[in-house]
PDB file of C-alpha atoms in Angstrom:
ATOM      1  CA  MET A 671     -15.327 -66.991  42.615  1.00  0.00           C
ATOM      2  CA  ALA A 672     -16.383 -63.485  41.560  1.00  0.00           C
ATOM      3  CA  GLN A 673     -14.574 -63.966  38.273  1.00  0.00           C
ATOM      4  CA  ARG A 674     -16.439 -67.194  37.618  1.00  0.00           C
ATOM      5  CA  VAL A 675     -19.773 -65.499  38.373  1.00  0.00           C
ATOM      6  CA  VAL A 676     -18.997 -62.707  35.885  1.00  0.00           C
ATOM      7  CA  GLN A 677     -18.035 -65.200  33.194  1.00  0.00           C
ATOM      8  CA  PHE A 678     -21.153 -67.259  33.797  1.00  0.00           C
ATOM      9  CA  SER A 679     -23.350 -64.162  33.756  1.00  0.00           C
ATOM     10  CA  GLY A 680     -21.849 -63.078  30.442  1.00  0.00           C
ATOM     11  CA  TRP A 681     -22.451 -66.508  28.942  1.00  0.00           C
ATOM     12  CA  CYS A 682     -25.984 -66.421  30.286  1.00  0.00           C
ATOM     13  CA  CYS A 683     -26.637 -63.024  28.665  1.00  0.00           C
ATOM     14  CA  THR A 684     -25.264 -64.286  25.353  1.00  0.00           C
ATOM     15  CA  LEU A 685     -27.531 -67.316  25.591  1.00  0.00           C
ATOM     16  CA  CYS A 686     -30.538 -65.122  26.357  1.00  0.00           C
ATOM     17  CA  VAL A 687     -29.848 -62.908  23.344  1.00  0.00           C
ATOM     18  CA  SER A 688     -29.437 -65.963  21.116  1.00  0.00           C
ATOM     19  CA  VAL A 689     -32.725 -67.428  22.327  1.00  0.00           C
ATOM     20  CA  LEU A 690     -34.528 -64.138  21.725  1.00  0.00           C
ATOM     21  CA  LEU A 691     -33.089 -63.835  18.202  1.00  0.00           C
ATOM     22  CA  LEU A 692     -34.059 -67.420  17.402  1.00  0.00           C
ATOM     23  CA  ALA A 693     -37.565 -66.853  18.733  1.00  0.00           C
ATOM     24  CA  SER A 694     -37.888 -63.701  16.651  1.00  0.00           C
ATOM     25  CA  TYR A 695     -36.700 -65.489  13.502  1.00  0.00           C
ATOM     26  CA  THR A 696     -38.989 -68.458  14.136  1.00  0.00           C
ATOM     27  CA  ALA A 697     -41.961 -66.150  14.573  1.00  0.00           C
ATOM     28  CA  CYS A 698     -41.389 -64.836  11.042  1.00  0.00           C
ATOM     29  CA  LEU A 699     -41.520 -68.304   9.481  1.00  0.00           C
ATOM     30  CA  PRO A 700     -44.871 -69.601   8.239  1.00  0.00           C
ATOM     31  CA  THR A 701     -46.445 -72.338  10.303  1.00  0.00           C
ATOM     32  CA  SER A 702     -47.349 -75.627   8.675  1.00  0.00           C
ATOM     33  CA  ASN A 703     -50.944 -74.403   8.308  1.00  0.00           C
ATOM     34  CA  GLU A 704     -50.047 -71.132   6.601  1.00  0.00           C
ATOM     35  CA  PRO A 705     -49.923 -71.157   2.795  1.00  0.00           C
ATOM     36  CA  THR A 706     -46.634 -70.392   1.098  1.00  0.00           C
ATOM     37  CA  PRO A 707     -46.811 -67.120  -0.870  1.00  0.00           C
ATOM     38  CA  ILE A 708     -47.067 -67.413  -4.648  1.00  0.00           C
ATOM     39  CA  VAL A 709     -45.255 -65.329  -7.277  1.00  0.00           C
ATOM     40  CA  ILE A 710     -46.560 -65.390 -10.870  1.00  0.00           C
ATOM     41  CA  TRP A 711     -44.689 -64.321 -14.026  1.00  0.00           C
ATOM     42  CA  HIS A 712     -46.892 -63.909 -17.103  1.00  0.00           C
ATOM     43  CA  GLY A 713     -46.116 -64.737 -20.711  1.00  0.00           C
ATOM     44  CA  MET A 714     -45.447 -62.847 -23.947  1.00  0.00           C
ATOM     45  CA  GLY A 715     -47.967 -60.120 -24.747  1.00  0.00           C
ATOM     46  CA  ASP A 716     -49.765 -60.558 -21.433  1.00  0.00           C
ATOM     47  CA  SER A 717     -49.666 -58.494 -18.244  1.00  0.00           C
ATOM     48  CA  CYS A 718     -49.749 -59.016 -14.509  1.00  0.00           C
ATOM     49  CA  CYS A 719     -53.402 -58.104 -14.099  1.00  0.00           C
ATOM     50  CA  ASN A 720     -55.277 -59.028 -17.263  1.00  0.00           C
ATOM     51  CA  PRO A 721     -58.703 -60.166 -15.919  1.00  0.00           C
ATOM     52  CA  LEU A 722     -58.924 -62.781 -18.668  1.00  0.00           C
ATOM     53  CA  SER A 723     -55.583 -64.422 -17.832  1.00  0.00           C
ATOM     54  CA  ILE A 724     -53.245 -63.762 -14.904  1.00  0.00           C
ATOM     55  CA  GLY A 725     -55.839 -61.665 -13.101  1.00  0.00           C
ATOM     56  CA  SER A 726     -58.255 -64.600 -13.117  1.00  0.00           C
ATOM     57  CA  VAL A 727     -55.491 -66.962 -11.967  1.00  0.00           C
ATOM     58  CA  THR A 728     -54.747 -64.669  -9.023  1.00  0.00           C
ATOM     59  CA  THR A 729     -58.435 -64.540  -8.090  1.00  0.00           C
ATOM     60  CA  MET A 730     -58.743 -68.320  -8.386  1.00  0.00           C
ATOM     61  CA  LEU A 731     -55.712 -68.943  -6.163  1.00  0.00           C
ATOM     62  CA  LYS A 732     -57.031 -66.631  -3.452  1.00  0.00           C
ATOM     63  CA  ARG A 733     -60.369 -68.411  -3.579  1.00  0.00           C
ATOM     64  CA  LYS A 734     -58.908 -71.893  -3.417  1.00  0.00           C
ATOM     65  CA  ILE A 735     -56.132 -71.233  -0.867  1.00  0.00           C
ATOM     66  CA  PRO A 736     -57.425 -69.192   2.074  1.00  0.00           C
ATOM     67  CA  ASP A 737     -55.167 -66.333   3.224  1.00  0.00           C
ATOM     68  CA  VAL A 738     -52.560 -66.945   0.515  1.00  0.00           C
ATOM     69  CA  TYR A 739     -50.409 -64.003  -0.573  1.00  0.00           C
ATOM     70  CA  VAL A 740     -50.170 -63.803  -4.376  1.00  0.00           C
ATOM     71  CA  LEU A 741     -47.806 -61.476  -6.239  1.00  0.00           C
ATOM     72  CA  PRO A 742     -48.388 -61.272 -10.019  1.00  0.00           C
ATOM     73  CA  LEU A 743     -45.254 -59.593 -11.333  1.00  0.00           C
ATOM     74  CA  MET A 744     -45.541 -56.279 -13.136  1.00  0.00           C
ATOM     75  CA  ILE A 745     -42.443 -55.595 -15.227  1.00  0.00           C
ATOM     76  CA  GLY A 746     -42.569 -51.800 -15.353  1.00  0.00           C
ATOM     77  CA  ASP A 747     -44.569 -49.006 -13.791  1.00  0.00           C
ATOM     78  CA  ASN A 748     -47.920 -49.806 -15.371  1.00  0.00           C
ATOM     79  CA  ILE A 749     -49.766 -52.466 -17.356  1.00  0.00           C
ATOM     80  CA  PHE A 750     -48.828 -50.978 -20.743  1.00  0.00           C
ATOM     81  CA  ALA A 751     -45.134 -50.960 -19.843  1.00  0.00           C
ATOM     82  CA  ASP A 752     -45.541 -54.491 -18.513  1.00  0.00           C
ATOM     83  CA  MET A 753     -46.869 -55.714 -21.854  1.00  0.00           C
ATOM     84  CA  ALA A 754     -44.225 -53.868 -23.861  1.00  0.00           C
ATOM     85  CA  ASN A 755     -41.386 -55.120 -21.666  1.00  0.00           C
ATOM     86  CA  GLY A 756     -42.436 -58.674 -22.461  1.00  0.00           C
ATOM     87  CA  PHE A 757     -41.120 -57.946 -25.955  1.00  0.00           C
ATOM     88  CA  PHE A 758     -38.486 -55.251 -25.626  1.00  0.00           C
ATOM     89  CA  MET A 759     -36.784 -55.300 -22.202  1.00  0.00           C
ATOM     90  CA  ASN A 760     -33.568 -57.297 -21.893  1.00  0.00           C
ATOM     91  CA  VAL A 761     -34.433 -60.485 -20.005  1.00  0.00           C
ATOM     92  CA  ASN A 762     -31.318 -60.306 -17.834  1.00  0.00           C
ATOM     93  CA  ASP A 763     -32.411 -56.848 -16.691  1.00  0.00           C
ATOM     94  CA  GLN A 764     -35.909 -58.171 -16.008  1.00  0.00           C
ATOM     95  CA  VAL A 765     -34.557 -60.978 -13.835  1.00  0.00           C
ATOM     96  CA  ASP A 766     -32.353 -58.536 -11.906  1.00  0.00           C
ATOM     97  CA  MET A 767     -35.309 -56.217 -11.359  1.00  0.00           C
ATOM     98  CA  VAL A 768     -37.539 -59.011 -10.087  1.00  0.00           C
ATOM     99  CA  CYS A 769     -34.783 -60.235  -7.776  1.00  0.00           C
ATOM    100  CA  GLN A 770     -34.620 -56.780  -6.178  1.00  0.00           C
ATOM    101  CA  THR A 771     -38.413 -56.561  -5.955  1.00  0.00           C
ATOM    102  CA  LEU A 772     -38.739 -59.887  -4.150  1.00  0.00           C
ATOM    103  CA  ALA A 773     -35.891 -59.054  -1.777  1.00  0.00           C
ATOM    104  CA  LYS A 774     -37.849 -56.004  -0.577  1.00  0.00           C
ATOM    105  CA  ASP A 775     -41.157 -57.816  -0.087  1.00  0.00           C
ATOM    106  CA  PRO A 776     -41.528 -58.795   3.608  1.00  0.00           C
ATOM    107  CA  ALA A 777     -44.168 -61.401   2.784  1.00  0.00           C
ATOM    108  CA  LEU A 778     -41.680 -63.466   0.764  1.00  0.00           C
ATOM    109  CA  GLN A 779     -38.639 -63.601   3.019  1.00  0.00           C
ATOM    110  CA  ALA A 780     -39.358 -67.089   4.379  1.00  0.00           C
ATOM    111  CA  GLY A 781     -39.777 -68.441   0.857  1.00  0.00           C
ATOM    112  CA  TYR A 782     -42.325 -68.589  -1.952  1.00  0.00           C
ATOM    113  CA  ASN A 783     -43.699 -70.823  -4.678  1.00  0.00           C
ATOM    114  CA  ALA A 784     -43.499 -69.634  -8.282  1.00  0.00           C
ATOM    115  CA  MET A 785     -45.797 -70.118 -11.269  1.00  0.00           C
ATOM    116  CA  GLY A 786     -44.455 -69.165 -14.692  1.00  0.00           C
ATOM    117  CA  TYR A 787     -46.657 -68.927 -17.755  1.00  0.00           C
ATOM    118  CA  SER A 788     -45.028 -69.457 -21.163  1.00  0.00           C
ATOM    119  CA  GLN A 789     -41.800 -67.403 -21.293  1.00  0.00           C
ATOM    120  CA  GLY A 790     -42.369 -66.584 -17.627  1.00  0.00           C
ATOM    121  CA  GLY A 791     -41.444 -70.210 -16.939  1.00  0.00           C
ATOM    122  CA  GLN A 792     -37.848 -69.929 -18.118  1.00  0.00           C
ATOM    123  CA  PHE A 793     -37.551 -66.427 -16.643  1.00  0.00           C
ATOM    124  CA  LEU A 794     -38.487 -67.768 -13.198  1.00  0.00           C
ATOM    125  CA  ARG A 795     -36.005 -70.609 -13.629  1.00  0.00           C
ATOM    126  CA  ALA A 796     -33.317 -68.016 -14.304  1.00  0.00           C
ATOM    127  CA  LEU A 797     -34.453 -66.263 -11.136  1.00  0.00           C
ATOM    128  CA  ALA A 798     -34.096 -69.504  -9.148  1.00  0.00           C
ATOM    129  CA  GLN A 799     -30.574 -69.998 -10.525  1.00  0.00           C
ATOM    130  CA  ARG A 800     -29.387 -66.419 -10.064  1.00  0.00           C
ATOM    131  CA  CYS A 801     -31.359 -65.121  -7.089  1.00  0.00           C
ATOM    132  CA  PRO A 802     -31.481 -67.592  -4.182  1.00  0.00           C
ATOM    133  CA  SER A 803     -32.735 -65.036  -1.643  1.00  0.00           C
ATOM    134  CA  PRO A 804     -35.563 -65.034  -0.823  1.00  0.00           C
ATOM    135  CA  PRO A 805     -35.719 -68.774  -1.527  1.00  0.00           C
ATOM    136  CA  MET A 806     -37.967 -70.203  -4.202  1.00  0.00           C
ATOM    137  CA  ARG A 807     -39.542 -73.390  -2.863  1.00  0.00           C
ATOM    138  CA  LYS A 808     -41.383 -74.828  -5.859  1.00  0.00           C
ATOM    139  CA  LEU A 809     -41.401 -73.757  -9.490  1.00  0.00           C
ATOM    140  CA  ILE A 810     -44.323 -74.692 -11.717  1.00  0.00           C
ATOM    141  CA  SER A 811     -43.675 -73.926 -15.388  1.00  0.00           C
ATOM    142  CA  PHE A 812     -46.749 -73.814 -17.633  1.00  0.00           C
ATOM    143  CA  GLY A 813     -45.554 -74.192 -21.221  1.00  0.00           C
ATOM    144  CA  GLY A 814     -42.154 -72.621 -20.521  1.00  0.00           C
ATOM    145  CA  GLN A 815     -39.631 -72.884 -23.352  1.00  0.00           C
ATOM    146  CA  HIS A 816     -36.673 -74.241 -21.381  1.00  0.00           C
ATOM    147  CA  GLN A 817     -34.683 -75.174 -24.473  1.00  0.00           C
ATOM    148  CA  GLY A 818     -35.896 -72.121 -26.320  1.00  0.00           C
ATOM    149  CA  VAL A 819     -37.832 -71.965 -29.584  1.00  0.00           C
ATOM    150  CA  PHE A 820     -37.097 -72.259 -33.279  1.00  0.00           C
ATOM    151  CA  GLY A 821     -40.280 -70.720 -34.598  1.00  0.00           C
ATOM    152  CA  LEU A 822     -42.816 -68.081 -33.561  1.00  0.00           C
ATOM    153  CA  PRO A 823     -46.151 -69.131 -35.104  1.00  0.00           C
ATOM    154  CA  ASN A 824     -48.425 -67.198 -32.744  1.00  0.00           C
ATOM    155  CA  CYS A 825     -48.235 -64.481 -30.138  1.00  0.00           C
ATOM    156  CA  LEU A 826     -50.832 -62.835 -27.941  1.00  0.00           C
ATOM    157  CA  ASN A 827     -50.393 -59.181 -28.846  1.00  0.00           C
ATOM    158  CA  PRO A 828     -53.713 -57.847 -30.212  1.00  0.00           C
ATOM    159  CA  GLN A 829     -52.157 -55.191 -32.463  1.00  0.00           C
ATOM    160  CA  PRO A 830     -52.478 -56.102 -36.181  1.00  0.00           C
ATOM    161  CA  GLY A 831     -49.157 -57.017 -37.739  1.00  0.00           C
ATOM    162  CA  PHE A 832     -47.232 -56.880 -34.474  1.00  0.00           C
ATOM    163  CA  CYS A 833     -46.303 -60.569 -34.392  1.00  0.00           C
ATOM    164  CA  ASP A 834     -45.154 -60.424 -38.002  1.00  0.00           C
ATOM    165  CA  PHE A 835     -42.920 -57.507 -37.041  1.00  0.00           C
ATOM    166  CA  ILE A 836     -41.334 -59.594 -34.251  1.00  0.00           C
ATOM    167  CA  ARG A 837     -40.739 -62.497 -36.643  1.00  0.00           C
ATOM    168  CA  LYS A 838     -39.067 -60.211 -39.183  1.00  0.00           C
ATOM    169  CA  MET A 839     -36.773 -58.798 -36.525  1.00  0.00           C
ATOM    170  CA  ILE A 840     -35.702 -62.297 -35.438  1.00  0.00           C
ATOM    171  CA  ASN A 841     -35.221 -63.476 -39.009  1.00  0.00           C
ATOM    172  CA  ALA A 842     -33.139 -60.383 -39.767  1.00  0.00           C
ATOM    173  CA  GLY A 843     -30.512 -61.393 -37.260  1.00  0.00           C
ATOM    174  CA  ALA A 844     -31.504 -63.122 -34.033  1.00  0.00           C
ATOM    175  CA  TYR A 845     -27.932 -63.164 -32.712  1.00  0.00           C
ATOM    176  CA  THR A 846     -26.827 -59.652 -33.576  1.00  0.00           C
ATOM    177  CA  LYS A 847     -26.031 -57.597 -30.497  1.00  0.00           C
ATOM    178  CA  ALA A 848     -28.755 -55.017 -31.109  1.00  0.00           C
ATOM    179  CA  ILE A 849     -31.511 -57.631 -31.365  1.00  0.00           C
ATOM    180  CA  GLN A 850     -30.176 -59.772 -28.504  1.00  0.00           C
ATOM    181  CA  ASP A 851     -30.065 -56.729 -26.246  1.00  0.00           C
ATOM    182  CA  ASN A 852     -33.532 -55.468 -27.107  1.00  0.00           C
ATOM    183  CA  LEU A 853     -35.821 -58.252 -28.289  1.00  0.00           C
ATOM    184  CA  VAL A 854     -36.940 -60.725 -25.629  1.00  0.00           C
ATOM    185  CA  GLN A 855     -37.872 -63.594 -27.960  1.00  0.00           C
ATOM    186  CA  ALA A 856     -34.462 -63.483 -29.651  1.00  0.00           C
ATOM    187  CA  GLU A 857     -32.872 -64.101 -26.250  1.00  0.00           C
ATOM    188  CA  TYR A 858     -34.339 -67.597 -26.146  1.00  0.00           C
ATOM    189  CA  TRP A 859     -34.153 -68.236 -29.901  1.00  0.00           C
ATOM    190  CA  HIS A 860     -32.324 -71.573 -30.276  1.00  0.00           C
ATOM    191  CA  ASP A 861     -31.099 -72.284 -33.795  1.00  0.00           C
ATOM    192  CA  PRO A 862     -30.219 -76.004 -34.113  1.00  0.00           C
ATOM    193  CA  LEU A 863     -28.795 -75.395 -37.601  1.00  0.00           C
ATOM    194  CA  ASP A 864     -26.002 -73.140 -36.340  1.00  0.00           C
ATOM    195  CA  LEU A 865     -25.249 -74.119 -32.762  1.00  0.00           C
ATOM    196  CA  ALA A 866     -21.930 -72.288 -32.604  1.00  0.00           C
ATOM    197  CA  LEU A 867     -23.633 -69.022 -33.518  1.00  0.00           C
ATOM    198  CA  TYR A 868     -26.309 -69.648 -30.891  1.00  0.00           C
ATOM    199  CA  ARG A 869     -23.919 -70.605 -28.096  1.00  0.00           C
ATOM    200  CA  ASN A 870     -21.530 -67.746 -28.740  1.00  0.00           C
ATOM    201  CA  ASN A 871     -24.137 -65.007 -29.062  1.00  0.00           C
ATOM    202  CA  SER A 872     -27.215 -65.941 -27.013  1.00  0.00           C
ATOM    203  CA  ILE A 873     -27.115 -63.616 -24.004  1.00  0.00           C
ATOM    204  CA  PHE A 874     -29.803 -65.400 -21.987  1.00  0.00           C
ATOM    205  CA  LEU A 875     -30.783 -68.973 -22.856  1.00  0.00           C
ATOM    206  CA  ALA A 876     -27.271 -70.266 -23.568  1.00  0.00           C
ATOM    207  CA  ASP A 877     -26.208 -68.811 -20.225  1.00  0.00           C
ATOM    208  CA  ILE A 878     -28.938 -70.252 -18.014  1.00  0.00           C
ATOM    209  CA  ASN A 879     -28.602 -73.635 -19.766  1.00  0.00           C
ATOM    210  CA  GLN A 880     -24.848 -73.692 -19.040  1.00  0.00           C
ATOM    211  CA  GLU A 881     -23.848 -73.846 -22.706  1.00  0.00           C
ATOM    212  CA  LYS A 882     -21.157 -71.200 -22.472  1.00  0.00           C
ATOM    213  CA  HIS A 883     -19.548 -72.470 -19.268  1.00  0.00           C
ATOM    214  CA  VAL A 884     -20.734 -74.205 -16.108  1.00  0.00           C
ATOM    215  CA  ASN A 885     -21.641 -71.819 -13.321  1.00  0.00           C
ATOM    216  CA  GLU A 886     -21.710 -73.937 -10.174  1.00  0.00           C
ATOM    217  CA  SER A 887     -23.990 -71.479  -8.388  1.00  0.00           C
ATOM    218  CA  TYR A 888     -26.657 -71.994 -11.070  1.00  0.00           C
ATOM    219  CA  ARG A 889     -26.616 -75.728 -10.478  1.00  0.00           C
ATOM    220  CA  ASN A 890     -26.494 -75.491  -6.691  1.00  0.00           C
ATOM    221  CA  ASN A 891     -29.264 -72.905  -6.527  1.00  0.00           C
ATOM    222  CA  LEU A 892     -31.609 -74.841  -8.822  1.00  0.00           C
ATOM    223  CA  LYS A 893     -31.115 -78.008  -6.766  1.00  0.00           C
ATOM    224  CA  LYS A 894     -32.420 -76.146  -3.712  1.00  0.00           C
ATOM    225  CA  LEU A 895     -35.915 -76.276  -5.194  1.00  0.00           C
ATOM    226  CA  GLU A 896     -38.254 -78.686  -3.471  1.00  0.00           C
ATOM    227  CA  LYS A 897     -39.966 -79.307  -6.820  1.00  0.00           C
ATOM    228  CA  LEU A 898     -39.531 -78.300 -10.438  1.00  0.00           C
ATOM    229  CA  VAL A 899     -42.826 -79.032 -12.190  1.00  0.00           C
ATOM    230  CA  LEU A 900     -42.809 -78.899 -16.000  1.00  0.00           C
ATOM    231  CA  VAL A 901     -46.208 -78.671 -17.686  1.00  0.00           C
ATOM    232  CA  LYS A 902     -46.348 -79.466 -21.404  1.00  0.00           C
ATOM    233  CA  PHE A 903     -49.430 -78.767 -23.520  1.00  0.00           C
ATOM    234  CA  ALA A 904     -50.080 -81.726 -25.791  1.00  0.00           C
ATOM    235  CA  GLN A 905     -51.709 -79.696 -28.572  1.00  0.00           C
ATOM    236  CA  ASP A 906     -49.464 -76.638 -28.244  1.00  0.00           C
ATOM    237  CA  SER A 907     -49.406 -74.657 -31.502  1.00  0.00           C
ATOM    238  CA  MET A 908     -47.387 -71.720 -30.182  1.00  0.00           C
ATOM    239  CA  VAL A 909     -44.174 -73.293 -28.843  1.00  0.00           C
ATOM    240  CA  VAL A 910     -41.944 -74.767 -31.564  1.00  0.00           C
ATOM    241  CA  PRO A 911     -41.001 -77.400 -30.686  1.00  0.00           C
ATOM    242  CA  ARG A 912     -43.437 -78.057 -27.832  1.00  0.00           C
ATOM    243  CA  GLU A 913     -40.963 -80.602 -26.396  1.00  0.00           C
ATOM    244  CA  SER A 914     -38.989 -77.586 -25.146  1.00  0.00           C
ATOM    245  CA  GLU A 915     -41.555 -77.395 -22.344  1.00  0.00           C
ATOM    246  CA  TRP A 916     -40.003 -80.621 -20.975  1.00  0.00           C
ATOM    247  CA  PHE A 917     -36.416 -79.601 -21.878  1.00  0.00           C
ATOM    248  CA  GLY A 918     -36.532 -81.479 -25.189  1.00  0.00           C
ATOM    249  CA  PHE A 919     -35.375 -80.003 -28.504  1.00  0.00           C
ATOM    250  CA  TYR A 920     -34.192 -80.708 -32.037  1.00  0.00           C
ATOM    251  CA  LYS A 921     -31.138 -82.875 -32.463  1.00  0.00           C
ATOM    252  CA  ASP A 922     -28.075 -80.982 -33.595  1.00  0.00           C
ATOM    253  CA  GLY A 923     -27.841 -79.798 -37.200  1.00  0.00           C
ATOM    254  CA  GLN A 924     -31.464 -80.221 -38.298  1.00  0.00           C
ATOM    255  CA  ALA A 925     -35.000 -79.268 -37.273  1.00  0.00           C
ATOM    256  CA  ILE A 926     -36.990 -82.497 -37.614  1.00  0.00           C
ATOM    257  CA  GLN A 927     -35.786 -85.160 -35.192  1.00  0.00           C
ATOM    258  CA  LEU A 928     -36.139 -84.471 -31.491  1.00  0.00           C
ATOM    259  CA  TYR A 929     -34.454 -85.554 -28.279  1.00  0.00           C
ATOM    260  CA  ASP A 930     -35.940 -85.584 -24.788  1.00  0.00           C
ATOM    261  CA  LEU A 931     -34.336 -84.288 -21.609  1.00  0.00           C
ATOM    262  CA  ARG A 932     -32.841 -87.598 -20.511  1.00  0.00           C
ATOM    263  CA  GLU A 933     -31.027 -87.934 -23.861  1.00  0.00           C
ATOM    264  CA  SER A 934     -29.528 -84.453 -23.716  1.00  0.00           C
ATOM    265  CA  SER A 935     -26.006 -83.485 -22.740  1.00  0.00           C
ATOM    266  CA  LEU A 936     -27.577 -81.032 -20.293  1.00  0.00           C
ATOM    267  CA  TYR A 937     -28.968 -84.035 -18.406  1.00  0.00           C
ATOM    268  CA  LEU A 938     -26.223 -86.598 -19.016  1.00  0.00           C
ATOM    269  CA  GLU A 939     -23.499 -84.172 -17.914  1.00  0.00           C
ATOM    270  CA  ASP A 940     -25.834 -82.848 -15.190  1.00  0.00           C
ATOM    271  CA  ARG A 941     -24.850 -79.274 -15.948  1.00  0.00           C
ATOM    272  CA  LEU A 942     -27.927 -77.919 -14.159  1.00  0.00           C
ATOM    273  CA  GLY A 943     -28.455 -80.630 -11.572  1.00  0.00           C
ATOM    274  CA  LEU A 944     -31.574 -81.887 -13.373  1.00  0.00           C
ATOM    275  CA  ARG A 945     -30.386 -85.492 -13.408  1.00  0.00           C
ATOM    276  CA  GLU A 946     -29.844 -85.397  -9.653  1.00  0.00           C
ATOM    277  CA  MET A 947     -33.220 -83.718  -9.144  1.00  0.00           C
ATOM    278  CA  ASP A 948     -34.839 -86.378 -11.322  1.00  0.00           C
ATOM    279  CA  LYS A 949     -33.267 -89.197  -9.317  1.00  0.00           C
ATOM    280  CA  THR A 950     -34.347 -87.665  -5.997  1.00  0.00           C
ATOM    281  CA  GLY A 951     -37.960 -87.048  -7.040  1.00  0.00           C
ATOM    282  CA  LYS A 952     -37.729 -83.271  -7.364  1.00  0.00           C
ATOM    283  CA  LEU A 953     -38.510 -83.168 -11.087  1.00  0.00           C
ATOM    284  CA  ASP A 954     -42.116 -83.735 -12.190  1.00  0.00           C
ATOM    285  CA  PHE A 955     -43.450 -83.886 -15.769  1.00  0.00           C
ATOM    286  CA  LEU A 956     -47.139 -83.080 -16.300  1.00  0.00           C
ATOM    287  CA  GLU A 957     -49.154 -82.885 -19.504  1.00  0.00           C
ATOM    288  CA  ALA A 958     -52.330 -80.946 -20.227  1.00  0.00           C
ATOM    289  CA  ASP A 959     -54.429 -81.973 -23.217  1.00  0.00           C
ATOM    290  CA  GLY A 960     -54.887 -78.551 -24.787  1.00  0.00           C
ATOM    291  CA  ASP A 961     -53.291 -75.785 -26.801  1.00  0.00           C
ATOM    292  CA  HIS A 962     -50.849 -73.304 -25.291  1.00  0.00           C
ATOM    293  CA  LEU A 963     -51.778 -72.451 -21.669  1.00  0.00           C
ATOM    294  CA  GLN A 964     -55.208 -74.057 -22.036  1.00  0.00           C
ATOM    295  CA  TYR A 965     -56.320 -76.165 -19.100  1.00  0.00           C
ATOM    296  CA  SER A 966     -59.506 -76.682 -17.157  1.00  0.00           C
ATOM    297  CA  GLU A 967     -60.038 -75.629 -13.577  1.00  0.00           C
ATOM    298  CA  GLU A 968     -60.658 -79.288 -12.733  1.00  0.00           C
ATOM    299  CA  TRP A 969     -57.246 -80.209 -14.161  1.00  0.00           C
ATOM    300  CA  PHE A 970     -55.651 -77.422 -12.134  1.00  0.00           C
ATOM    301  CA  ASP A 971     -57.334 -78.623  -8.941  1.00  0.00           C
ATOM    302  CA  ASP A 972     -56.211 -82.183  -9.533  1.00  0.00           C
ATOM    303  CA  LYS A 973     -52.664 -81.652 -10.821  1.00  0.00           C
ATOM    304  CA  ILE A 974     -51.404 -78.261  -9.619  1.00  0.00           C
ATOM    305  CA  LEU A 975     -53.230 -77.272  -6.453  1.00  0.00           C
ATOM    306  CA  PRO A 976     -51.648 -80.027  -4.309  1.00  0.00           C
ATOM    307  CA  TYR A 977     -48.224 -78.412  -4.878  1.00  0.00           C
ATOM    308  CA  LEU A 978     -49.490 -75.114  -3.483  1.00  0.00           C
ATOM    309  CA  LEU A 979     -51.595 -76.126  -0.488  1.00  0.00           C
ATOM    310  CA  PRO A 980     -50.041 -76.332   2.996  1.00  0.00           C
ATOM    311  CA  PRO A 981     -49.533 -79.927   4.214  1.00  0.00           C
ATOM    312  CA  GLY A 982     -52.731 -81.368   5.623  1.00  0.00           C
ATOM    313  CA  SER A 983     -54.911 -78.450   4.536  1.00  0.00           C
ATOM    314  CA  ARG A 984     -57.928 -78.409   2.268  1.00  0.00           C
ATOM    315  CA  SER A 985     -58.777 -76.082  -0.557  1.00  0.00           C
ATOM    316  CA  SER A 986     -61.797 -73.811  -0.513  1.00  0.00           C
ATOM    317  CA  LEU A 987     -63.024 -75.090  -3.886  1.00  0.00           C
TER     318      LEU A 987
END
């Protein structure tokens, strides 16, 4: 009898510890009324805290979603480094750095929503594919170039001649190792006229789009998203072609005719899980009637805010 009492007491202690651990874990999870934290990755030539762009978005989100935690990503130690790294820091290193940053942030451990602006859209998708912890819940891509670009007509850097310098570097040899390793825009340069060169030498885009080989973890991690929201700007004059914002691109061997996502081998072979996400309602296509990253606050409230609000809550408009 004594032996049975000891065994029962031990089981009881184990149960008590398990209950306490579960209660502790549950206490860390957000309740249904608490907003999910938001992580923002800015675009080319911008910074985390520009009051005319990402800074105003951060302020707007905090006004519309009471008590929300917003983290606008700074890539570097200060705003100037952040802007420069949008051009000259290897994207794979940027994604690794952000992964480590988010892992250390206690506010994000139960999950977060992500908003990517321009190139920040495909960078956050790479993060979702490569860095599943902490978990990304929803990804909203504003004008992200998910099939890359084949043209750089505009960029936001205010320095005279800077954008021309970037174009010359890309034209000089987008797929040389030195440029791939050091020029961000070359890492998502997608040349439809020489696909073999692109697939063999692209160190970022060809990898995250599974064009070198299929990485099952990329597909499985992306499918964990609750929503992938792709925003295309109907009058976009920066992204060439703008269909890249919905995973469309030029058909092979030329730069005139286009295909859309559902015609692509990426979708038909389901190399990223996008076909499955589409069938299960996880993939949303939105369009804003403006140039690159131009939308009204009313459009944002109507189309985007519902993805970010807790279920059953109301915005403080």
